[in-house]
PDB file of C-alpha atoms in Angstrom:
ATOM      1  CA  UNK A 181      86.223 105.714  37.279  1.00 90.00           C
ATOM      2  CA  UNK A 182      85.729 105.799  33.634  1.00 88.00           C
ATOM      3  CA  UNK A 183      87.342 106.334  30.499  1.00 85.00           C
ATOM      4  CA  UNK A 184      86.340 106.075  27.067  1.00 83.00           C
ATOM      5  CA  UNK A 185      88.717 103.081  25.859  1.00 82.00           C
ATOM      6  CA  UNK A 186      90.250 101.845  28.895  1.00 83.00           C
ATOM      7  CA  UNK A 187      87.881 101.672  32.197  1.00 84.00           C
ATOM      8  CA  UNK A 188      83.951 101.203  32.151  1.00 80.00           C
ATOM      9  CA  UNK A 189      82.783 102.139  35.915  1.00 85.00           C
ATOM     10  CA  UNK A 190      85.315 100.999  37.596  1.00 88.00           C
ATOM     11  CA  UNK A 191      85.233 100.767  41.649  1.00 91.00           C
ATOM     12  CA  UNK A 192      87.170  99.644  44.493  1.00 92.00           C
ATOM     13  CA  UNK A 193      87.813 100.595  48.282  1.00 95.00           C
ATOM     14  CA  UNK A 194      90.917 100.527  50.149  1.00 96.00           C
ATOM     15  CA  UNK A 195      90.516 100.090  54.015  1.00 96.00           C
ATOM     16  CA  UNK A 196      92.819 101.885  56.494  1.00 96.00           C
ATOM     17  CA  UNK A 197      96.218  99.309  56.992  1.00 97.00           C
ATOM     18  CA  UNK A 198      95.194  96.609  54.016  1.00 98.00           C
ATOM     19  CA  UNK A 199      96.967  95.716  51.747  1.00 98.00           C
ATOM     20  CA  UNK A 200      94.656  95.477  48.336  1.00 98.00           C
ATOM     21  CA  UNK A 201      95.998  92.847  45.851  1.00 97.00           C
ATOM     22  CA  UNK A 202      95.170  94.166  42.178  1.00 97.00           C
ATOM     23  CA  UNK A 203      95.906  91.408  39.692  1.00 96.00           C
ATOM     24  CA  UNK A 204      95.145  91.172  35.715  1.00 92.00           C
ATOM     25  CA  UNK A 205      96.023  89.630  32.473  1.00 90.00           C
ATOM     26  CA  UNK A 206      98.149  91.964  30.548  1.00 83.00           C
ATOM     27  CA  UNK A 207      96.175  94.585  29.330  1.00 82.00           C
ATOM     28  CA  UNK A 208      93.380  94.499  31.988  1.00 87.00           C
ATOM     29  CA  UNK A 209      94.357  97.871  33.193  1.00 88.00           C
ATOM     30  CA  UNK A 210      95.917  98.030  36.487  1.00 90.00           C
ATOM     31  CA  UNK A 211      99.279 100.342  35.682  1.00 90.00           C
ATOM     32  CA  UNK A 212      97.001 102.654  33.857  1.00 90.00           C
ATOM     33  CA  UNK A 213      94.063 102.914  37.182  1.00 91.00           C
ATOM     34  CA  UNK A 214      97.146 103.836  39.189  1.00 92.00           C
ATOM     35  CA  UNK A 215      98.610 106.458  36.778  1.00 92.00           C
ATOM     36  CA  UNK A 216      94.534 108.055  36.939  1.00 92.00           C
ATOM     37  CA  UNK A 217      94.538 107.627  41.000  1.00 93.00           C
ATOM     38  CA  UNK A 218      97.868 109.708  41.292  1.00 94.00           C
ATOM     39  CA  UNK A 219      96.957 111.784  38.560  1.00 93.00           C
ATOM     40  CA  UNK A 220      99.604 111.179  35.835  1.00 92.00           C
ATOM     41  CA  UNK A 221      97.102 110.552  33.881  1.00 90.00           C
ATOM     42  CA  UNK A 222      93.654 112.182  33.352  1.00 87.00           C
ATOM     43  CA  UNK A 223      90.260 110.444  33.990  1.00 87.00           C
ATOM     44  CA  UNK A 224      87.042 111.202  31.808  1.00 88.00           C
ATOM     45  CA  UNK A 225      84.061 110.564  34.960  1.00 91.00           C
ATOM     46  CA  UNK A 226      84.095 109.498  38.511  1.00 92.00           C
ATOM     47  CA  UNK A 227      85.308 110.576  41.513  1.00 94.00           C
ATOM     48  CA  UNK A 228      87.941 109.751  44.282  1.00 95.00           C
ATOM     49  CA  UNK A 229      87.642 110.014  48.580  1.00 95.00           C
ATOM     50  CA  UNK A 230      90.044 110.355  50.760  1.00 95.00           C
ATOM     51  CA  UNK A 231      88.916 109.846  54.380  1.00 92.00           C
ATOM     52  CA  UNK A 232      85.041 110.494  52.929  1.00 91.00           C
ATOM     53  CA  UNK A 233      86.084 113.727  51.282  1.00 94.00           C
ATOM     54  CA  UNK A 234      86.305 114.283  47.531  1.00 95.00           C
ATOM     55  CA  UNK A 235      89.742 114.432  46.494  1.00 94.00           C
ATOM     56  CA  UNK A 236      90.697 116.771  43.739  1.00 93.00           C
ATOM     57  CA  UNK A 237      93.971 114.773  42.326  1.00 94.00           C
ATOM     58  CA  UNK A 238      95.434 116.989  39.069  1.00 92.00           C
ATOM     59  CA  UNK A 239      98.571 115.597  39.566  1.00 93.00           C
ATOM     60  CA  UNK A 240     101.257 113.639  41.255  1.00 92.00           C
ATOM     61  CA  UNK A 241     102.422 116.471  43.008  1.00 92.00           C
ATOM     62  CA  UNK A 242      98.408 116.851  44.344  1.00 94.00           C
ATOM     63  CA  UNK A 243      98.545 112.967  45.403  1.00 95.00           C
ATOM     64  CA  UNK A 244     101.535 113.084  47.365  1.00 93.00           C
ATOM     65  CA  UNK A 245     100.965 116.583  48.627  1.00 92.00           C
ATOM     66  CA  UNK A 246      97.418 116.892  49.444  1.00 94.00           C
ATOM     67  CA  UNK A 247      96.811 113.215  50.433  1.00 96.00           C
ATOM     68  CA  UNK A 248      99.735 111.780  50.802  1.00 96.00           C
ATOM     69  CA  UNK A 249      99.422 109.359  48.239  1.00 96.00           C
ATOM     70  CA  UNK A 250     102.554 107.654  47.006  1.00 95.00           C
ATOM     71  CA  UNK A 251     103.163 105.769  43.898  1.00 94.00           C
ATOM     72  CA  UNK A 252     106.177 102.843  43.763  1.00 94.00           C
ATOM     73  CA  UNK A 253     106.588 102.407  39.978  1.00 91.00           C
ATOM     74  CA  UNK A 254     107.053  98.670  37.973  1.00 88.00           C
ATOM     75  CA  UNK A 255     109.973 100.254  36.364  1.00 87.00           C
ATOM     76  CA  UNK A 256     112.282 101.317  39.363  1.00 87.00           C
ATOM     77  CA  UNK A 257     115.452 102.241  36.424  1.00 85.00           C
ATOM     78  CA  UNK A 258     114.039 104.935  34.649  1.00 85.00           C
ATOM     79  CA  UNK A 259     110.840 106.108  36.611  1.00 86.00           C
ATOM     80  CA  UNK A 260     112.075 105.262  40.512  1.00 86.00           C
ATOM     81  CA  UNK A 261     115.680 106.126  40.577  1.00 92.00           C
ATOM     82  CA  UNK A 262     118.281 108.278  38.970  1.00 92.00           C
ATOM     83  CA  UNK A 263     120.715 105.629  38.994  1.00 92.00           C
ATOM     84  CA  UNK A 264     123.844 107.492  38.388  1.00 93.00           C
ATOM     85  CA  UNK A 265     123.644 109.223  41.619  1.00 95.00           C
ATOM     86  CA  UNK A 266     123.792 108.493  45.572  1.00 95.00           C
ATOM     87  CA  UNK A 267     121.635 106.689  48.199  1.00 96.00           C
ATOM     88  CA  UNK A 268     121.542 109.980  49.825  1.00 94.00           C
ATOM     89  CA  UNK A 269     119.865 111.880  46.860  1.00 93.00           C
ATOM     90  CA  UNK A 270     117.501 109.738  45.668  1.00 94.00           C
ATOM     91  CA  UNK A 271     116.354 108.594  49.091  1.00 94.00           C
ATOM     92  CA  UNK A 272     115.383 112.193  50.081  1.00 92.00           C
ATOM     93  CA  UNK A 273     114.476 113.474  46.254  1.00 90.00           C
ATOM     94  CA  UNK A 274     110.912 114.059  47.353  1.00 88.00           C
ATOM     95  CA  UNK A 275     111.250 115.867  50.463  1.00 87.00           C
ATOM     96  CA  UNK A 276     113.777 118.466  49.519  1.00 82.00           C
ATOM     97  CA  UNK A 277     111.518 121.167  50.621  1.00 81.00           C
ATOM     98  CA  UNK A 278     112.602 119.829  54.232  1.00 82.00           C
ATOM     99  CA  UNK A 279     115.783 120.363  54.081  1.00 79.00           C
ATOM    100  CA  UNK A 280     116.543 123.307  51.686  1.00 79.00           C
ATOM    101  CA  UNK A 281     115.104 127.066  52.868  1.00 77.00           C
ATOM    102  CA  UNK A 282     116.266 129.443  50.212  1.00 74.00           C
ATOM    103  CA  UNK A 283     120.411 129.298  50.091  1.00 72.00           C
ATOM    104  CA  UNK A 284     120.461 127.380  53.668  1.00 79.00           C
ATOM    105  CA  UNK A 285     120.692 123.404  53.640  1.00 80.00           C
ATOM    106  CA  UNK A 286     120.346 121.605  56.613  1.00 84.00           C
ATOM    107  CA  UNK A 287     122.724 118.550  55.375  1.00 84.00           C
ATOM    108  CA  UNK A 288     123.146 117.298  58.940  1.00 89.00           C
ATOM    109  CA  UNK A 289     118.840 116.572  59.069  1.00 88.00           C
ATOM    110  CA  UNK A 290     119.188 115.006  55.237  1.00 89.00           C
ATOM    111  CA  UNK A 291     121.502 112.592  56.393  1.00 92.00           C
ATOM    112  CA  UNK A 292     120.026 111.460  59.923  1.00 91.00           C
ATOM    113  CA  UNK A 293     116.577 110.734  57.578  1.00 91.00           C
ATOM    114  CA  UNK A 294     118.873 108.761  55.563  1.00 94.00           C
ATOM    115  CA  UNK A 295     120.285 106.852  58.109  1.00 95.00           C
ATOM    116  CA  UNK A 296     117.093 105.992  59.596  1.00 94.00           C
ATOM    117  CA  UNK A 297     115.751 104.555  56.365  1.00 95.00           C
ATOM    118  CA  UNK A 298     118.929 102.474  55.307  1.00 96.00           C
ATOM    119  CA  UNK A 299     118.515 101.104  58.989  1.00 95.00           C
ATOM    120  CA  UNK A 300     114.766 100.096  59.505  1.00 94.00           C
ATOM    121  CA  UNK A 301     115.059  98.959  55.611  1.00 95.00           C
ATOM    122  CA  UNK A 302     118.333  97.045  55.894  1.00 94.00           C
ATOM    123  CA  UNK A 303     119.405  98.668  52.548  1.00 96.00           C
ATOM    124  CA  UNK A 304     123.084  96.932  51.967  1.00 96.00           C
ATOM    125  CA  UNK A 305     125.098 100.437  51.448  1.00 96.00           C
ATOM    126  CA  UNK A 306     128.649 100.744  52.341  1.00 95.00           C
ATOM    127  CA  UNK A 307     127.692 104.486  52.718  1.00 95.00           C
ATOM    128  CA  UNK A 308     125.044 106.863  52.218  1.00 95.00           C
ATOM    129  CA  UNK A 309     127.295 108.618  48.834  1.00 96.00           C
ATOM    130  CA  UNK A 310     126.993 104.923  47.190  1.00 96.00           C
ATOM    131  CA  UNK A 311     125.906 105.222  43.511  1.00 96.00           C
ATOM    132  CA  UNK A 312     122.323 103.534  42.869  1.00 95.00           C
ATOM    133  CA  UNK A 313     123.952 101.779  40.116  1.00 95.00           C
ATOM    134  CA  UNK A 314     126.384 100.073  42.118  1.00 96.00           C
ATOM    135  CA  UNK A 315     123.496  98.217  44.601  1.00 95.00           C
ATOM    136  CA  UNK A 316     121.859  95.163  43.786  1.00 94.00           C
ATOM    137  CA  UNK A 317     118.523  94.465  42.554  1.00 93.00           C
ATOM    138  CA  UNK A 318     116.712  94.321  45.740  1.00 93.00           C
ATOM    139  CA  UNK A 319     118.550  97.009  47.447  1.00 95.00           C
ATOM    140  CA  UNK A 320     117.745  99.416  44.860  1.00 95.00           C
ATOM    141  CA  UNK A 321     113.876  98.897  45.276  1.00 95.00           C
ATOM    142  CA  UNK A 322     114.417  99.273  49.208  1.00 95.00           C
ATOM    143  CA  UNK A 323     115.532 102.372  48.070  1.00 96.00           C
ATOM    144  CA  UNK A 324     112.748 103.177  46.167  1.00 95.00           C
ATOM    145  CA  UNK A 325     110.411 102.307  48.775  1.00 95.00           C
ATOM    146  CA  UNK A 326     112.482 104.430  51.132  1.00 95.00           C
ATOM    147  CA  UNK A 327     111.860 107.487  48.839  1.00 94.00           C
ATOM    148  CA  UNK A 328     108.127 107.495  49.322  1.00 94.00           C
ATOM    149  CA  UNK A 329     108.478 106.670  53.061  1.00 95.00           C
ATOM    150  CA  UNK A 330     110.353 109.744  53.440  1.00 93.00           C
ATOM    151  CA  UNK A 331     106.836 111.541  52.596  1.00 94.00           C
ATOM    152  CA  UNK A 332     105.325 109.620  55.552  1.00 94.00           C
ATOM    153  CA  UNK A 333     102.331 108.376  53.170  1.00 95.00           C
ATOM    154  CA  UNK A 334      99.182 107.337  54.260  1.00 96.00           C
ATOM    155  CA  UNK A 335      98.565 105.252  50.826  1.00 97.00           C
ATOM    156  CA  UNK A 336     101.268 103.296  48.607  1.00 97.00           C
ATOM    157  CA  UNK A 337     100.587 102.020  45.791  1.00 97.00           C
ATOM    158  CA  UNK A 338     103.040  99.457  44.907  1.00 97.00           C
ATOM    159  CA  UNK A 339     103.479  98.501  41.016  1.00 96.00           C
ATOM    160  CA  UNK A 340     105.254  94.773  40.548  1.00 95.00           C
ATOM    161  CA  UNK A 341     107.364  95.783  43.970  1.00 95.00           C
ATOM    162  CA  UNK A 342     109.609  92.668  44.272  1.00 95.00           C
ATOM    163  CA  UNK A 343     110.242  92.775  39.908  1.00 92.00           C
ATOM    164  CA  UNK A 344     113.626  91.815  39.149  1.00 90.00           C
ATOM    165  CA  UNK A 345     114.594  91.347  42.911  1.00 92.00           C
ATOM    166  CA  UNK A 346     115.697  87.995  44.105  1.00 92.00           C
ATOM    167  CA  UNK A 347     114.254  85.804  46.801  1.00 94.00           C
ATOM    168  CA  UNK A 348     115.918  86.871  50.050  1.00 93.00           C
ATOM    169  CA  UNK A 349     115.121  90.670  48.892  1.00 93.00           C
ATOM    170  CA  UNK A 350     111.416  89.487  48.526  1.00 95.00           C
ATOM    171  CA  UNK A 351     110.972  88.353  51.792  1.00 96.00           C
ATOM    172  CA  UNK A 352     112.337  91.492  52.599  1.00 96.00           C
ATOM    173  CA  UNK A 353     110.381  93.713  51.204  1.00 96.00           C
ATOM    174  CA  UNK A 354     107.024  91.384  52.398  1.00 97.00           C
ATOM    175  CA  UNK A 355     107.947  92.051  55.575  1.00 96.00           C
ATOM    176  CA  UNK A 356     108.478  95.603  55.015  1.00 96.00           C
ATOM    177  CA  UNK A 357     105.027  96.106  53.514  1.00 97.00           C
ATOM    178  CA  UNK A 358     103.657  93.793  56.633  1.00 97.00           C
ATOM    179  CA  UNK A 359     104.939  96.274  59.001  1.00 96.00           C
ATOM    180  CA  UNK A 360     103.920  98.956  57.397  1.00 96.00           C
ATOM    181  CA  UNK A 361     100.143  97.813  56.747  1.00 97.00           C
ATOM    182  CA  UNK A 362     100.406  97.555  60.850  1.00 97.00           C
ATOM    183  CA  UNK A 363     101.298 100.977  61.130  1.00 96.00           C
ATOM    184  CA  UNK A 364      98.022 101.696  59.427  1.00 96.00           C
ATOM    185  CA  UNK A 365      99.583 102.706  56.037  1.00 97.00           C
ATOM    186  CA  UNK A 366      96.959 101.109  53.213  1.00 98.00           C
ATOM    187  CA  UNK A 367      98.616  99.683  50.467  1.00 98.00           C
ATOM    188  CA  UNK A 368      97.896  99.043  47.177  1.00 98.00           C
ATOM    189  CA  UNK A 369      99.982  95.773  45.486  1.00 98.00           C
ATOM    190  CA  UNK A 370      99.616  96.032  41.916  1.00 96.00           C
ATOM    191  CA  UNK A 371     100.975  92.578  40.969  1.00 96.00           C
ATOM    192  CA  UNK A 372     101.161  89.307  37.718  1.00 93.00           C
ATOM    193  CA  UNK A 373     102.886  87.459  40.361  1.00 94.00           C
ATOM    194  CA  UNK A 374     100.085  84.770  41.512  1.00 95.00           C
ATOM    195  CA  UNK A 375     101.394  83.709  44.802  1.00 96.00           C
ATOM    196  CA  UNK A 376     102.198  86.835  45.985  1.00 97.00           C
ATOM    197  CA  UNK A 377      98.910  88.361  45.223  1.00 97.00           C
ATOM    198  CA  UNK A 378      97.629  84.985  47.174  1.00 97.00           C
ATOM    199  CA  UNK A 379      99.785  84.925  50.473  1.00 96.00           C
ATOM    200  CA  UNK A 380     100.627  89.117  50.900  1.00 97.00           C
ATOM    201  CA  UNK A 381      96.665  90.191  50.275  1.00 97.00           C
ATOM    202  CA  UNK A 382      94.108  90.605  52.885  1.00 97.00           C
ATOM    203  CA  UNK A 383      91.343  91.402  49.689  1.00 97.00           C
ATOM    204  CA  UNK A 384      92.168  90.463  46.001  1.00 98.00           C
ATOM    205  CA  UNK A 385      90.513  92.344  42.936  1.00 96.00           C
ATOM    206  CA  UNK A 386      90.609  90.892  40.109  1.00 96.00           C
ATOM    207  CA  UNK A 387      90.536  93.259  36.625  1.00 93.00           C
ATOM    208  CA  UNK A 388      89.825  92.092  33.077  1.00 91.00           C
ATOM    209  CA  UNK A 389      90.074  94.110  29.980  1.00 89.00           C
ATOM    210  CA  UNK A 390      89.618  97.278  32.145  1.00 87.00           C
ATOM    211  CA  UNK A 391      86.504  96.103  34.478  1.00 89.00           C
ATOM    212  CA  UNK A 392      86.333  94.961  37.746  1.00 92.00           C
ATOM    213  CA  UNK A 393      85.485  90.981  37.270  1.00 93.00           C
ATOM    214  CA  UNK A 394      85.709  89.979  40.822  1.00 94.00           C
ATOM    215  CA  UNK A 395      86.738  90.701  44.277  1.00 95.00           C
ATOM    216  CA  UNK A 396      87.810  88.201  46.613  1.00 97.00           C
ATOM    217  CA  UNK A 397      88.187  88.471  50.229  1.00 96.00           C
ATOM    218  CA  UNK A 398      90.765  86.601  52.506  1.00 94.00           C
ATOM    219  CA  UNK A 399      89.450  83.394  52.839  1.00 94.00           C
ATOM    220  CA  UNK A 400      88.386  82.951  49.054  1.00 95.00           C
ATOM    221  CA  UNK A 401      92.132  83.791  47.983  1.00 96.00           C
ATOM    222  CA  UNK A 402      92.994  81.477  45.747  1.00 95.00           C
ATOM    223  CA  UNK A 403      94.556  80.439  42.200  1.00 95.00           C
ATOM    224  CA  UNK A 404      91.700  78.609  40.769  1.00 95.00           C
ATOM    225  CA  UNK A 405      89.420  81.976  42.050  1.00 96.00           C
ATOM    226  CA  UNK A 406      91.801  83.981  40.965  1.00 96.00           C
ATOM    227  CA  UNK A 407      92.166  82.672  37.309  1.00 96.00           C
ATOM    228  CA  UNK A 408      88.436  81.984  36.552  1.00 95.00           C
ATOM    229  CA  UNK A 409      87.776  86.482  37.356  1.00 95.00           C
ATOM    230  CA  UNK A 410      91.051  87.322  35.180  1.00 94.00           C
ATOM    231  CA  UNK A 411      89.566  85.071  32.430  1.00 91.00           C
TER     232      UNK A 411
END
């Protein structure tokens, strides 16, 4: 990938059930690859496979559509949620098209998705009409993650995903991201936290000042390795 100003040949590979720790000093880039790999933001050169093929990515709508390519956002408040409604609504706001033909609404399917989610997710709800704003922290990100599950993606890329969250919601949502790495969902962990890009990565790539300094594979995870790439 390039782009005049931000990325200078830039390329990685994600494997099939991985998950792909992407870490970086502030302003090496990593928010701004994702934006280009979803298409929410344009790229000048290069070129992007899915499964081998050439993927033609215009937009978000192309990424999630067309490849199934989801993107959980560092900022859950005002890109991942709309916090002044329900559990229900923002859990299912991607698939609507599933459960809305024309004037018909098949609330009864809606809710059993729900349910499903707030279960294998342990999302701490009294009830699916709960207000976003009302849930903690770390139950609002399970939400979030729940969103893009809902899509059934086969890639997630996951900005900052335990931000703001506090430790029993972390190990939470590691687990979570285990399980679904086993299901053969790849993952992308876009992360400034330095132990869990160490312990949750099976490959680490290291950016600096929009370049690829390093990649590092399981057993070469490390701080020190780390550090001397993003330097």
């Amino acid at each position: 990938i390039c782009q005049p100003g931000r990325f200078e040949n830039l390329n990685l590979q994600l494997k099939k059930g991985e998950i792909l720790g992407l870490y970086g000093l502030v302003g090496s880039g990593r928010t701004e690859l994702a934006r280009i790999i979803i298409g929410e933001d344009p790229k000048s050169s290069g070129e992007i496979y899915v499964n081998g093929e050439k993927a033609n990515i215009r937009s978000t709508s192309d990424a999630l559509n067309k490849y199934k390519i989801g993107y959980v956002s560092e900022n859950r408040k005002e890109e991942g949620l709309v916090l002044e409604n329900s559990v229900r609504f923002n859990t299912t706001l991607a698939v609507l098209k599933q459960f809305i033909k024309g004037v018909i609404w098949n609330r009864k399917k809606e809710e059993s998705i729900v349910d499903s989610h707030i279960k294998s997710l342990n999302i701490r709800t009294p009830h699916q009409e709960q207000l976003i704003l009302n849930l903690s922290g770390g139950n609002q990100q399970k939400v979030v993650i729940a969103k893009w599950l809902a899509t059934e993606p086969k890639v997630l890329i996951m900005d900052e995903p335990t931000r703001g969250v506090d430790v029993g919601a972390k190990a939470e949502i590691y687990t979570i991201m285990n399980s679904l790495a086993k299901q053969g969902i790849s993952i992308i962990m876009i992360s400034s936290d330095l132990p869990e890009i160490i312990n949750m990565s099976d490959r680490v790539l290291v950016m600096r000042e929009g370049k690829l300094a390093g990649i590092l594979d399981k057993d070469e995870i490390g701080q020190e390795q780390i550090m001397r790439f993003a330097v």
